[in-house]
Amino acid sequence: LLNRARTGIVMALRAALSNGGRVGVVAYNCHTVANAIVAAGCEPVFVDVTEDLHIDTSYLSSLQMDALIVTNLFGVRNDINLIRAAQPNAILIVDNAHGYGLPAEGDFTVYSINQGKFPSLGEGGILMVNNSEYLATIDNQYIYLPYNSKCQVVKLYMMMMIKSWMHIPIVYGLITRHLKRRRVIHYKENIKMTRMAKGVNHLYTSILPSVPQQIAKQRQNAQYIADHLINKKMATNVWYGNNAFMVIVRCDNPEQLYQYFAQYGIETSTHFAKAIEWAKHFGYVEGMCPMSEILIKELVMIPTYKKLKL
């Protein structure tokens, strides 16, 4: 139980590739994953996705890599057997930061319960070690991980309360929405590695029994949104992942979709809109992953944690 999923990625890579190596990673992704690869002393190798957000295995076997981070983007599950066939000798780290409820696969699996994820508990990550060969090495890393100080825990809970307050509808409309549009995300960062805060750990264990019901609810909500949009001209494709973390809409004019849902008081957004810009700071060259470059401009995400009235 860790502070972030990215901490688990660093630990897994250090355990499996103690001398560094080349690590495959989806270009359409959060900058934190590339940061984790670099923090582990490894080099990112960017791979593309298909139109339905699976890793493109058609050319995967032609890439030289020692490990591959299999990111199940927005809860859309990859076929681990196809990936293993394309890269039989690579260490596989399944990134389920968006895929809580999906099975633990590969040599390692990481999950996130950070704010905005599912379940969303403010801060927290989970590393599952599926290959017993690496258990001792992971244990040796874990015993040296500290907990956050009391001051850091207080700061964490204060920030959670402030963010919760800033998402009250009237406050969000007047202040938060405008601040979020101006927010600058720094593409490179130092990864702070600690254990999960004890309070978050307690919250996590207490909500575990209700997770299956929440996933079922998200699927119902996602299907409602998909049915609503299926005949709308603004959407060219609508689908959602295995845990229905969010509805994915492909459209020619994202701004039209933003405005449509804004009238219902619903925030929609392109996720990882600056993914290619971030990747360039880690060695990405434009044109390496053409489908990723298209999708980041055309995919809009709609939340499913509560039922919408459209």
Short mmCIF file of C-alpha atoms in Angstrom, two decimals:
data_model
loop_
_atom_site.label_atom_id
_atom_site.label_comp_id
_atom_site.label_asym_id
_atom_site.label_seq_id
_atom_site.Cartn_x
_atom_site.Cartn_y
_atom_site.Cartn_z
CA LEU A 1 0.00 0.00 0.00
CA LEU A 2 1.75 3.12 -1.29
CA ASN A 3 1.21 6.86 -1.63
CA ARG A 4 0.81 6.72 -5.43
CA ALA A 5 0.61 4.18 -8.26
CA ARG A 6 3.73 5.75 -9.78
CA THR A 7 5.66 4.68 -6.66
CA GLY A 8 4.69 1.09 -7.46
CA ILE A 9 5.96 1.47 -11.04
CA VAL A 10 9.33 2.73 -9.80
CA MET A 11 9.60 -0.15 -7.32
CA ALA A 12 8.65 -2.75 -9.95
CA LEU A 13 11.20 -1.45 -12.47
CA ARG A 14 13.96 -1.28 -9.86
CA ALA A 15 13.19 -4.86 -8.84
CA ALA A 16 13.09 -6.25 -12.39
CA LEU A 17 15.70 -4.04 -14.10
CA SER A 18 18.30 -3.24 -11.47
CA ASN A 19 20.75 -2.06 -14.16
CA GLY A 20 18.19 -0.02 -16.07
CA GLY A 21 16.74 -0.80 -19.49
CA ARG A 22 14.30 0.22 -22.21
CA VAL A 23 10.68 0.41 -21.06
CA GLY A 24 7.74 0.57 -23.44
CA VAL A 25 5.00 3.04 -22.55
CA VAL A 26 1.90 4.34 -24.32
CA ALA A 27 2.45 7.88 -25.67
CA TYR A 28 -1.19 8.78 -24.88
CA ASN A 29 -0.61 8.84 -21.15
CA CYS A 30 0.05 10.88 -18.03
CA HIS A 31 3.52 12.41 -17.70
CA THR A 32 3.87 10.70 -14.30
CA VAL A 33 4.40 7.31 -15.97
CA ALA A 34 7.37 8.53 -18.02
CA ASN A 35 8.68 10.22 -14.87
CA ALA A 36 8.48 6.91 -13.01
CA ILE A 37 10.45 5.18 -15.77
CA VAL A 38 13.21 7.80 -15.59
CA ALA A 39 13.20 7.73 -11.76
CA ALA A 40 13.89 3.98 -11.95
CA GLY A 41 16.96 4.63 -14.12
CA CYS A 42 15.31 3.42 -17.34
CA GLU A 43 14.61 4.85 -20.80
CA PRO A 44 11.06 5.29 -22.17
CA VAL A 45 10.19 3.70 -25.54
CA PHE A 46 6.89 5.08 -26.83
CA VAL A 47 4.21 2.79 -28.29
CA ASP A 48 0.96 3.65 -30.05
CA VAL A 49 -2.66 2.69 -29.40
CA THR A 50 -5.44 1.57 -31.71
CA GLU A 51 -8.65 3.53 -32.28
CA ASP A 52 -10.28 1.69 -29.35
CA LEU A 53 -7.40 2.53 -26.96
CA HIS A 54 -5.71 -0.87 -26.87
CA ILE A 55 -1.94 -1.08 -27.22
CA ASP A 56 -1.18 -1.51 -30.93
CA THR A 57 0.38 -4.99 -31.06
CA SER A 58 0.79 -4.93 -34.87
CA TYR A 59 4.29 -3.49 -34.58
CA LEU A 60 5.06 -4.15 -30.90
CA SER A 61 7.35 -7.12 -31.65
CA SER A 62 9.62 -4.91 -33.78
CA LEU A 63 10.52 -2.69 -30.79
CA GLN A 64 13.43 -3.45 -28.51
CA MET A 65 12.39 -3.24 -24.86
CA ASP A 66 13.18 -4.90 -21.56
CA ALA A 67 9.83 -4.08 -19.95
CA LEU A 68 6.43 -2.78 -21.03
CA ILE A 69 3.93 -0.78 -19.02
CA VAL A 70 0.50 -1.97 -20.16
CA THR A 71 -1.76 1.01 -19.46
CA ASN A 72 -5.46 0.18 -19.41
CA LEU A 73 -6.51 3.68 -20.42
CA PHE A 74 -9.80 4.87 -18.92
CA GLY A 75 -10.57 1.32 -17.77
CA VAL A 76 -10.30 -0.22 -21.28
CA ARG A 77 -8.64 -3.60 -20.71
CA ASN A 78 -5.85 -4.83 -22.99
CA ASP A 79 -5.43 -8.46 -24.03
CA ILE A 80 -2.39 -9.46 -21.97
CA ASN A 81 -1.94 -12.70 -23.95
CA LEU A 82 -1.58 -10.83 -27.27
CA ILE A 83 0.92 -8.46 -25.68
CA ARG A 84 2.88 -11.33 -24.10
CA ALA A 85 3.03 -13.04 -27.51
CA ALA A 86 4.41 -9.86 -29.12
CA GLN A 87 6.96 -9.26 -26.34
CA PRO A 88 7.60 -12.70 -24.76
CA ASN A 89 10.77 -11.67 -22.90
CA ALA A 90 9.67 -8.28 -21.57
CA ILE A 91 8.66 -7.69 -17.96
CA LEU A 92 4.98 -6.65 -18.01
CA ILE A 93 3.72 -4.02 -15.58
CA VAL A 94 -0.05 -3.54 -15.89
CA ASP A 95 -1.07 0.03 -15.10
CA ASN A 96 -4.61 -0.06 -13.72
CA ALA A 97 -4.60 3.52 -12.41
CA HIS A 98 -7.91 3.88 -14.30
CA GLY A 99 -8.82 0.23 -13.96
CA TYR A 100 -9.73 -0.58 -10.38
CA GLY A 101 -11.75 -3.79 -10.50
CA LEU A 102 -9.73 -5.19 -13.41
CA PRO A 103 -7.67 -8.30 -12.60
CA ALA A 104 -4.02 -8.26 -11.54
CA GLU A 105 -2.07 -9.39 -14.63
CA GLY A 106 1.50 -9.44 -15.90
CA ASP A 107 4.49 -9.57 -13.57
CA PHE A 108 3.25 -6.57 -11.60
CA THR A 109 0.01 -4.57 -11.42
CA VAL A 110 -0.50 -1.08 -10.01
CA TYR A 111 -3.78 0.56 -9.00
CA SER A 112 -4.56 4.12 -7.94
CA ILE A 113 -7.06 5.43 -5.39
CA ASN A 114 -5.85 9.00 -5.74
CA GLN A 115 -8.27 11.92 -6.03
CA GLY A 116 -10.26 11.74 -9.25
CA LYS A 117 -9.67 8.00 -9.64
CA PHE A 118 -11.96 5.15 -8.69
CA PRO A 119 -12.29 4.69 -5.80
CA SER A 120 -11.26 8.29 -5.10
CA LEU A 121 -9.73 8.61 -1.63
CA GLY A 122 -7.37 11.59 -2.01
CA GLU A 123 -4.04 9.78 -2.17
CA GLY A 124 -2.99 6.18 -2.44
CA GLY A 125 -1.63 3.48 -4.70
CA ILE A 126 -1.39 -0.31 -4.65
CA LEU A 127 1.34 -2.55 -6.03
CA MET A 128 0.50 -6.20 -6.70
CA VAL A 129 3.47 -8.53 -7.24
CA ASN A 130 2.25 -11.36 -9.46
CA ASN A 131 5.65 -12.93 -10.17
CA SER A 132 7.07 -14.52 -7.02
CA GLU A 133 10.62 -14.08 -8.38
CA TYR A 134 10.45 -10.41 -7.37
CA LEU A 135 8.73 -10.67 -3.98
CA ALA A 136 11.90 -10.53 -1.88
CA THR A 137 13.29 -7.55 -3.81
CA ILE A 138 10.03 -5.63 -3.43
CA ASP A 139 9.89 -6.46 0.29
CA ASN A 140 13.43 -5.11 0.69
CA GLN A 141 12.41 -1.83 -0.94
CA TYR A 142 9.19 -1.56 1.03
CA ILE A 143 10.74 -1.83 4.50
CA TYR A 144 12.72 1.35 3.84
CA LEU A 145 9.72 3.38 2.67
CA PRO A 146 8.64 5.92 5.30
CA TYR A 147 5.14 7.08 6.19
CA ASN A 148 4.30 10.73 5.67
CA SER A 149 4.95 12.93 8.70
CA LYS A 150 1.97 14.08 10.79
CA CYS A 151 2.27 17.54 9.23
CA GLN A 152 2.16 16.03 5.73
CA VAL A 153 -0.92 13.97 6.63
CA VAL A 154 -2.69 17.07 7.98
CA LYS A 155 -1.77 18.93 4.78
CA LEU A 156 -3.14 16.03 2.69
CA TYR A 157 -6.52 16.08 4.45
CA MET A 158 -6.73 19.88 4.33
CA MET A 159 -6.11 19.80 0.57
CA MET A 160 -8.78 17.11 0.17
CA MET A 161 -11.28 19.29 2.06
CA ILE A 162 -10.39 22.40 0.02
CA LYS A 163 -10.72 20.51 -3.28
CA SER A 164 -14.05 19.09 -2.14
CA TRP A 165 -15.28 22.59 -1.29
CA MET A 166 -14.03 23.95 -4.63
CA HIS A 167 -16.20 21.37 -6.45
CA ILE A 168 -19.48 22.50 -4.87
CA PRO A 169 -21.44 23.43 -8.02
CA ILE A 170 -21.77 27.19 -7.39
CA VAL A 171 -18.10 27.53 -6.35
CA TYR A 172 -16.99 25.37 -9.26
CA GLY A 173 -18.87 27.49 -11.78
CA LEU A 174 -17.62 30.82 -10.42
CA ILE A 175 -14.02 29.99 -9.52
CA THR A 176 -12.71 26.44 -9.93
CA ARG A 177 -13.51 25.92 -13.61
CA HIS A 178 -11.53 29.02 -14.56
CA LEU A 179 -8.57 28.12 -12.35
CA LYS A 180 -8.36 24.62 -13.81
CA ARG A 181 -8.14 25.98 -17.34
CA ARG A 182 -5.14 28.10 -16.34
CA ARG A 183 -3.39 25.32 -14.43
CA VAL A 184 0.12 24.47 -15.57
CA ILE A 185 1.26 20.88 -15.19
CA HIS A 186 5.01 20.46 -14.96
CA TYR A 187 6.06 17.56 -17.14
CA LYS A 188 9.08 16.58 -15.02
CA GLU A 189 8.88 15.99 -11.30
CA ASN A 190 10.66 14.31 -8.42
CA ILE A 191 8.67 11.28 -7.33
CA LYS A 192 8.15 11.17 -3.58
CA MET A 193 7.92 7.55 -2.46
CA THR A 194 6.16 6.74 0.82
CA ARG A 195 3.70 4.23 2.20
CA MET A 196 -0.03 4.86 2.07
CA ALA A 197 -1.20 7.22 4.84
CA LYS A 198 -2.77 5.20 7.65
CA GLY A 199 -5.99 7.21 7.43
CA VAL A 200 -6.33 6.52 3.70
CA ASN A 201 -5.58 2.85 4.40
CA HIS A 202 -8.48 2.79 6.89
CA LEU A 203 -10.83 4.48 4.40
CA TYR A 204 -9.78 2.06 1.69
CA THR A 205 -10.49 -1.07 3.72
CA SER A 206 -13.84 0.34 4.83
CA ILE A 207 -15.11 1.00 1.28
CA LEU A 208 -13.87 -2.29 -0.26
CA PRO A 209 -17.19 -4.16 0.23
CA SER A 210 -19.10 -1.49 -1.73
CA VAL A 211 -16.78 -1.41 -4.77
CA PRO A 212 -18.62 -4.09 -6.84
CA GLN A 213 -21.93 -2.26 -6.38
CA GLN A 214 -20.31 1.02 -7.42
CA ILE A 215 -18.88 -0.57 -10.57
CA ALA A 216 -22.35 -1.92 -11.43
CA LYS A 217 -23.79 1.56 -10.87
CA GLN A 218 -21.11 3.13 -13.09
CA ARG A 219 -21.93 0.67 -15.86
CA GLN A 220 -25.61 1.62 -15.68
CA ASN A 221 -24.76 5.32 -15.73
CA ALA A 222 -22.32 4.84 -18.60
CA GLN A 223 -24.89 2.93 -20.66
CA TYR A 224 -27.43 5.71 -20.06
CA ILE A 225 -24.97 8.29 -21.41
CA ALA A 226 -23.99 6.07 -24.35
CA ASP A 227 -27.65 5.49 -25.27
CA HIS A 228 -28.28 9.24 -25.09
CA LEU A 229 -25.37 10.06 -27.40
CA ILE A 230 -25.67 7.19 -29.85
CA ASN A 231 -27.74 9.17 -32.36
CA LYS A 232 -26.20 12.58 -31.71
CA LYS A 233 -24.34 13.93 -34.72
CA MET A 234 -21.66 15.44 -32.48
CA ALA A 235 -20.37 11.94 -31.51
CA THR A 236 -18.74 9.60 -34.02
CA ASN A 237 -18.14 6.83 -31.46
CA VAL A 238 -19.13 6.21 -27.82
CA TRP A 239 -17.87 3.45 -25.52
CA TYR A 240 -16.59 2.74 -22.03
CA GLY A 241 -14.15 0.40 -20.29
CA ASN A 242 -14.68 -2.69 -18.17
CA ASN A 243 -15.24 -0.76 -14.92
CA ALA A 244 -17.07 2.12 -16.69
CA PHE A 245 -14.69 4.61 -15.02
CA MET A 246 -15.81 7.17 -17.60
CA VAL A 247 -17.58 7.32 -20.95
CA ILE A 248 -15.26 7.92 -23.92
CA VAL A 249 -16.66 9.96 -26.80
CA ARG A 250 -14.86 10.47 -30.07
CA CYS A 251 -15.97 13.60 -31.86
CA ASP A 252 -14.84 16.04 -34.55
CA ASN A 253 -15.63 19.09 -32.43
CA PRO A 254 -14.92 18.59 -28.70
CA GLU A 255 -15.92 22.17 -27.90
CA GLN A 256 -19.46 21.43 -29.11
CA LEU A 257 -19.65 18.49 -26.71
CA TYR A 258 -18.29 20.61 -23.82
CA GLN A 259 -21.00 23.19 -24.38
CA TYR A 260 -23.73 20.57 -24.71
CA PHE A 261 -22.95 18.99 -21.33
CA ALA A 262 -22.21 22.34 -19.67
CA GLN A 263 -25.91 23.22 -20.00
CA TYR A 264 -26.63 20.28 -17.69
CA GLY A 265 -23.92 21.38 -15.24
CA ILE A 266 -21.62 18.49 -16.21
CA GLU A 267 -17.87 18.92 -16.65
CA THR A 268 -16.36 17.06 -19.60
CA SER A 269 -12.78 17.25 -20.82
CA THR A 270 -10.12 15.86 -23.10
CA HIS A 271 -7.91 13.73 -20.87
CA PHE A 272 -4.11 13.98 -21.18
CA ALA A 273 -4.59 16.65 -23.85
CA LYS A 274 -0.90 17.56 -23.61
CA ALA A 275 0.35 13.98 -23.68
CA ILE A 276 2.43 14.40 -26.84
CA GLU A 277 3.88 17.68 -25.59
CA TRP A 278 4.88 15.93 -22.35
CA ALA A 279 6.30 12.91 -24.20
CA LYS A 280 8.62 15.13 -26.26
CA HIS A 281 10.51 15.95 -23.07
CA PHE A 282 11.25 12.23 -22.69
CA GLY A 283 12.50 11.55 -26.22
CA TYR A 284 9.28 11.36 -28.24
CA VAL A 285 9.51 12.53 -31.86
CA GLU A 286 6.37 13.73 -33.62
CA GLY A 287 4.92 11.03 -35.85
CA MET A 288 6.11 8.10 -33.71
CA CYS A 289 2.55 7.29 -32.55
CA PRO A 290 0.15 8.73 -35.14
CA MET A 291 -3.08 7.33 -33.67
CA SER A 292 -2.25 8.73 -30.23
CA GLU A 293 -1.67 12.15 -31.82
CA ILE A 294 -5.14 12.00 -33.39
CA LEU A 295 -7.05 10.67 -30.39
CA ILE A 296 -5.82 13.23 -27.86
CA LYS A 297 -7.54 15.88 -29.97
CA GLU A 298 -10.79 13.99 -30.53
CA LEU A 299 -11.62 12.07 -27.33
CA VAL A 300 -13.81 13.62 -24.64
CA MET A 301 -14.42 11.96 -21.26
CA ILE A 302 -17.68 12.06 -19.28
CA PRO A 303 -17.79 11.06 -15.58
CA THR A 304 -20.01 8.16 -14.49
CA TYR A 305 -19.78 8.18 -10.68
CA LYS A 306 -23.31 9.57 -10.43
CA LYS A 307 -26.38 9.30 -12.63
CA LEU A 308 -26.82 12.23 -14.97
CA LYS A 309 -30.13 13.71 -16.07
CA LEU A 310 -30.02 14.47 -19.77
#
